[in-house]
Tab-separated table of C-alpha atoms and ligand atoms in Angstrom:
chain	number	residue	atom	x	y	z
A	639	MET	CA	-7.768	16.194	7.701
A	640	TYR	CA	-5.499	15.634	4.695
A	641	ASN	CA	-6.462	15.832	1.054
A	642	ILE	CA	-6.079	12.198	0.107
A	643	ASP	CA	-7.526	12.917	-3.336
A	644	GLU	CA	-4.383	14.770	-4.276
A	645	TRP	CA	-1.886	12.177	-3.128
A	646	LYS	CA	0.496	10.895	-5.818
A	647	HIS	CA	3.334	9.266	-3.912
A	648	ILE	CA	3.733	7.104	-0.819
A	649	PHE	CA	6.844	5.626	0.780
A	650	LYS	CA	6.252	2.274	2.450
A	651	LEU	CA	8.379	1.353	5.462
A	652	ASP	CA	8.616	-2.176	6.783
A	653	PRO	CA	8.495	-2.328	10.602
A	654	ALA	CA	10.597	-5.497	10.523
A	655	LYS	CA	13.529	-3.774	8.782
A	656	GLU	CA	16.251	-1.566	10.225
A	657	ILE	CA	16.472	2.027	9.073
A	658	SER	CA	18.639	4.889	10.311
A	659	GLU	CA	17.324	8.032	11.962
A	660	GLU	CA	18.934	10.103	9.228
A	661	MET	CA	17.093	8.158	6.550
A	662	ILE	CA	13.765	8.471	8.380
A	663	ASP	CA	14.281	12.238	8.437
A	664	LYS	CA	15.035	12.332	4.713
A	665	ILE	CA	12.035	10.175	3.843
A	666	CYS	CA	9.655	12.237	5.955
A	667	GLU	CA	10.934	15.534	4.556
A	668	SER	CA	11.139	14.284	0.953
A	669	GLY	CA	7.825	15.794	-0.132
A	670	THR	CA	6.104	12.393	-0.298
A	671	ASP	CA	2.389	12.604	0.425
A	672	ALA	CA	2.321	9.963	3.146
A	673	ILE	CA	4.320	7.246	4.838
A	674	MET	CA	2.729	3.823	4.925
A	675	VAL	CA	3.904	1.328	7.533
A	676	GLY	CA	3.390	-2.260	6.477
A	677	GLY	CA	5.041	-5.584	5.763
A	678	THR	CA	4.412	-9.293	5.466
A	679	ASP	CA	6.734	-11.100	7.898
A	680	ASP	CA	7.498	-10.338	11.529
A	681	VAL	CA	5.217	-7.321	11.835
A	682	THR	CA	4.948	-6.777	15.583
A	683	LEU	CA	3.245	-4.203	17.789
A	684	ASP	CA	6.647	-3.091	18.997
A	685	GLY	CA	7.914	-2.495	15.446
A	686	VAL	CA	4.740	-0.651	14.433
A	687	LEU	CA	4.888	1.595	17.527
A	688	GLN	CA	8.570	2.365	17.151
A	689	LEU	CA	8.226	3.464	13.544
A	690	LEU	CA	5.183	5.559	14.426
A	691	SER	CA	7.025	7.479	17.113
A	692	ARG	CA	10.006	8.100	14.823
A	693	ILE	CA	7.827	9.311	11.918
A	694	ARG	CA	5.676	11.423	14.230
A	695	ARG	CA	8.513	13.868	14.771
A	696	HIS	CA	7.590	15.117	11.296
A	697	THR	CA	4.314	16.463	9.920
A	698	VAL	CA	3.860	13.943	7.074
A	699	PRO	CA	0.639	11.846	7.285
A	700	VAL	CA	1.197	8.289	8.430
A	701	ILE	CA	-0.829	5.242	7.483
A	702	LEU	CA	-0.804	1.814	9.060
A	703	GLU	CA	-1.465	-0.878	6.490
A	704	ILE	CA	-2.829	-3.617	8.677
A	705	SER	CA	-0.921	-6.900	8.382
A	706	ASN	CA	-2.224	-8.649	11.464
A	707	ILE	CA	-4.532	-7.801	14.295
A	708	GLU	CA	-1.846	-8.089	17.005
A	709	SER	CA	0.136	-5.152	15.630
A	710	VAL	CA	-2.690	-2.595	15.375
A	711	THR	CA	-2.340	0.442	17.612
A	712	PRO	CA	-4.027	3.848	17.863
A	713	GLY	CA	-2.110	6.959	16.834
A	714	TYR	CA	-1.866	6.588	13.074
A	715	ASP	CA	-3.714	9.055	10.833
A	716	TYR	CA	-5.218	6.326	8.673
A	717	TYR	CA	-5.635	2.567	8.647
A	718	TYR	CA	-5.654	0.775	5.299
A	719	VAL	CA	-7.163	-2.684	5.267
A	720	PRO	CA	-6.088	-5.030	2.473
A	721	LEU	CA	-8.718	-7.294	0.913
A	722	VAL	CA	-6.844	-9.709	-1.322
A	723	LEU	CA	-9.073	-10.075	-4.360
A	724	ASN	CA	-6.976	-12.765	-6.042
A	725	SER	CA	-6.468	-14.904	-2.954
A	726	GLN	CA	-7.764	-18.465	-3.255
A	727	ASP	CA	-8.609	-18.459	0.409
A	728	LYS	CA	-11.578	-16.431	1.641
A	729	LYS	CA	-9.625	-15.827	4.822
A	730	TRP	CA	-7.596	-13.030	3.143
A	731	MET	CA	-10.582	-11.389	1.504
A	732	MET	CA	-13.041	-11.493	4.367
A	733	ASP	CA	-12.273	-13.555	7.456
A	734	VAL	CA	-9.267	-11.861	9.073
A	735	GLN	CA	-10.996	-8.505	8.639
A	736	HIS	CA	-14.247	-9.907	9.998
A	737	GLN	CA	-12.508	-11.251	13.083
A	738	ALA	CA	-10.947	-7.828	13.715
A	739	VAL	CA	-14.356	-6.151	13.537
A	740	VAL	CA	-15.862	-8.779	15.834
A	741	GLU	CA	-13.207	-7.947	18.416
A	742	TYR	CA	-12.789	-4.194	17.950
A	743	GLY	CA	-15.883	-3.041	16.034
A	744	ASP	CA	-17.139	-0.903	18.934
A	745	ILE	CA	-14.005	1.235	19.094
A	746	ILE	CA	-13.052	1.518	15.428
A	747	ASN	CA	-13.118	5.045	14.020
A	748	TRP	CA	-14.492	4.283	10.575
A	749	ASP	CA	-13.520	7.698	9.206
A	750	GLU	CA	-9.854	6.695	9.450
A	751	MET	CA	-10.337	3.285	7.875
A	752	PHE	CA	-10.074	2.505	4.148
A	753	ALA	CA	-10.260	-0.779	2.284
A	754	GLU	CA	-7.761	-1.586	-0.452
A	755	GLY	CA	-8.696	-4.211	-3.027
A	756	TYR	CA	-5.355	-5.918	-3.602
A	757	CYS	CA	-4.443	-7.721	-6.791
A	758	ILE	CA	-1.051	-9.361	-6.306
A	759	MET	CA	0.824	-9.928	-9.558
A	760	ASN	CA	4.262	-11.212	-8.532
A	761	GLU	CA	4.241	-14.955	-7.915
A	762	GLU	CA	7.699	-14.794	-6.349
A	763	SER	CA	6.732	-12.284	-3.685
A	764	LYS	CA	6.270	-13.265	-0.060
A	765	VAL	CA	2.865	-11.664	0.055
A	766	PHE	CA	1.645	-13.679	-2.968
A	767	GLN	CA	2.490	-16.925	-1.212
A	768	HIS	CA	1.405	-15.745	2.225
A	769	ALA	CA	-2.085	-14.860	0.972
A	770	ASP	CA	-2.363	-17.982	-1.197
A	771	CYS	CA	-2.899	-16.021	-4.395
A	772	LYS	CA	-3.621	-17.160	-7.934
A	773	LEU	CA	-1.967	-15.200	-10.710
A	774	PRO	CA	-4.631	-13.526	-12.836
A	775	THR	CA	-4.332	-12.974	-16.573
A	776	GLN	CA	-4.471	-9.371	-17.702
A	777	ASP	CA	-8.171	-9.687	-18.469
A	778	GLU	CA	-8.785	-11.216	-15.062
A	779	ALA	CA	-6.856	-8.428	-13.352
A	780	ILE	CA	-8.970	-5.881	-15.211
A	781	ALA	CA	-12.077	-7.725	-14.054
A	782	TYR	CA	-10.915	-7.427	-10.434
A	783	ALA	CA	-10.479	-3.703	-10.961
A	784	ARG	CA	-13.996	-3.456	-12.380
A	785	MET	CA	-15.362	-5.316	-9.373
A	786	ALA	CA	-13.458	-3.009	-7.008
A	787	GLU	CA	-15.013	-0.001	-8.706
A	788	HIS	CA	-18.535	-1.104	-9.538
A	789	LEU	CA	-19.444	-3.965	-7.216
A	790	PHE	CA	-17.523	-3.290	-4.033
A	791	ARG	CA	-17.097	0.481	-4.584
A	792	LEU	CA	-13.740	0.345	-2.869
A	793	PRO	CA	-11.775	3.552	-2.322
A	794	PHE	CA	-8.543	1.914	-3.553
A	795	PHE	CA	-7.464	-0.780	-6.002
A	796	TYR	CA	-3.863	-1.786	-5.311
A	797	LEU	CA	-1.968	-3.397	-8.179
A	798	GLU	CA	0.846	-5.043	-6.241
A	799	TYR	CA	4.037	-6.272	-7.916
A	800	SER	CA	5.987	-6.196	-4.639
A	801	GLY	CA	9.682	-6.685	-5.395
A	802	THR	CA	9.457	-6.552	-9.188
A	803	TYR	CA	8.636	-3.857	-11.714
A	804	GLY	CA	5.270	-4.435	-13.313
A	805	ASP	CA	3.758	-4.040	-16.738
A	806	PRO	CA	2.973	-0.387	-17.492
A	807	SER	CA	0.472	-1.350	-20.190
A	808	LEU	CA	-1.623	-3.243	-17.625
A	809	VAL	CA	-1.431	-0.285	-15.246
A	810	ARG	CA	-2.648	1.928	-18.088
A	811	SER	CA	-5.522	-0.440	-18.988
A	812	ILE	CA	-6.632	-0.637	-15.381
A	813	SER	CA	-6.430	3.113	-14.916
A	814	GLN	CA	-8.836	3.493	-17.818
A	815	GLU	CA	-11.369	1.298	-16.011
A	816	LEU	CA	-11.326	3.204	-12.760
A	817	GLY	CA	-13.251	6.371	-11.978
A	818	HIS	CA	-14.039	6.715	-8.283
A	819	THR	CA	-11.737	3.941	-7.125
A	820	LYS	CA	-8.168	5.180	-6.930
A	821	LEU	CA	-5.415	3.090	-8.487
A	822	ILE	CA	-2.384	2.431	-6.318
A	823	TYR	CA	0.634	0.885	-8.052
A	824	GLY	CA	3.472	-0.673	-6.042
A	825	GLY	CA	6.427	-2.863	-6.932
A	826	GLY	CA	10.024	-2.601	-8.044
A	827	ILE	CA	10.248	1.151	-8.501
A	828	GLU	CA	13.939	1.961	-8.118
A	829	THR	CA	14.488	4.993	-10.319
A	830	LYS	CA	12.763	8.260	-11.053
A	831	GLU	CA	12.234	7.115	-14.641
A	832	GLN	CA	10.309	4.047	-13.480
A	833	ALA	CA	8.357	6.207	-11.059
A	834	ALA	CA	7.430	8.641	-13.822
A	835	VAL	CA	6.078	5.869	-16.082
A	836	MET	CA	3.842	4.311	-13.425
A	837	SER	CA	2.787	7.669	-12.054
A	838	GLU	CA	1.414	8.631	-15.430
A	839	TYR	CA	-1.270	5.932	-15.084
A	840	ALA	CA	-1.624	5.184	-11.373
A	841	ASP	CA	-3.168	7.748	-9.046
A	842	ILE	CA	-0.634	6.855	-6.379
A	843	ILE	CA	2.690	5.033	-6.614
A	844	VAL	CA	4.250	3.257	-3.644
A	845	VAL	CA	8.013	2.889	-3.219
A	846	GLY	CA	9.217	0.382	-0.634
A	847	ASN	CA	12.312	-1.805	-1.055
A	848	ALA	CA	14.344	0.823	-2.871
A	849	LEU	CA	14.435	2.865	0.350
A	850	TYR	CA	16.538	0.103	1.862
A	851	ASP	CA	18.485	-0.969	-1.246
A	852	ASN	CA	19.217	2.311	-2.980
A	853	PRO	CA	17.951	5.168	-0.815
A	854	LYS	CA	19.489	7.957	-2.851
A	855	GLU	CA	17.601	6.949	-6.004
A	856	ALA	CA	14.453	6.132	-4.048
A	857	LEU	CA	14.234	9.677	-2.691
A	858	LYS	CA	14.253	11.002	-6.266
A	859	THR	CA	11.006	9.201	-7.098
A	860	VAL	CA	8.948	11.820	-5.282
A	861	LYS	CA	9.607	14.813	-7.475
A	862	VAL	CA	8.639	13.188	-10.771
A	863	THR	CA	5.139	12.479	-9.494
A	864	LYS	CA	4.357	16.135	-8.823
B	652	LIG	C1	5.093	-3.258	-1.474
B	652	LIG	O1	3.937	-2.163	-3.253
B	652	LIG	C2	4.934	-2.004	-2.273
B	652	LIG	O2	3.907	-3.559	-0.801
B	652	LIG	C3	6.207	-1.501	-2.849
B	652	LIG	O3	6.895	-2.489	-3.553
B	652	LIG	O4	8.895	-2.846	-2.149
B	652	LIG	O5	8.902	-3.486	-4.578
B	652	LIG	O6	8.916	-1.069	-3.882
B	652	LIG	P1	8.495	-2.497	-3.537
């Protein structure tokens, strides 16, 4: 339906946060390749549905990044399923996903569903604590990327610094390891300069918080990725 292989930029909207109609319009018409809806806390079916209907007034592709099974609804173009590679609890790598397939496996459209191997690098982030992660060294992070590519053959490896700007040299090292698996970078991108640096190495960059904190700058991160 869409050419995911050519995507460079995604805006991530949190269904638990307020955002104006005007800003939604600007985000959707910004030239970004897709809007991803996802968050950690207070992600409800109501929030996920409301954002979907507001984004759907535009033609931009829309992805639901699944946070919990209660908030999954039909109508999105794609569903991205996080597998947290550096979680210390198998629950976040395997069990919550397994339970979802037990319940809904008969009706899932697998063509719309993609796994993301997450490696969460910011100890201070909510998602790091929520998923009971262990901070990997750089070599360990690279090893997760190699596993995503060669063992699990995942479509995406997501280097997640949520809330803080990461280390470009690690993003570069990881990008050199990946061939078929696409590298998504997310975390702390607030300016077009920061976007340009990460976009040089990552296949796709994700901009989230800046949309709420400094929307004018956030909107400028699209152009530098093209
Ligand atoms: C969060 O990777 C995204 O899941 C984006 O991070 O909110 O820090 O931009 P920020």
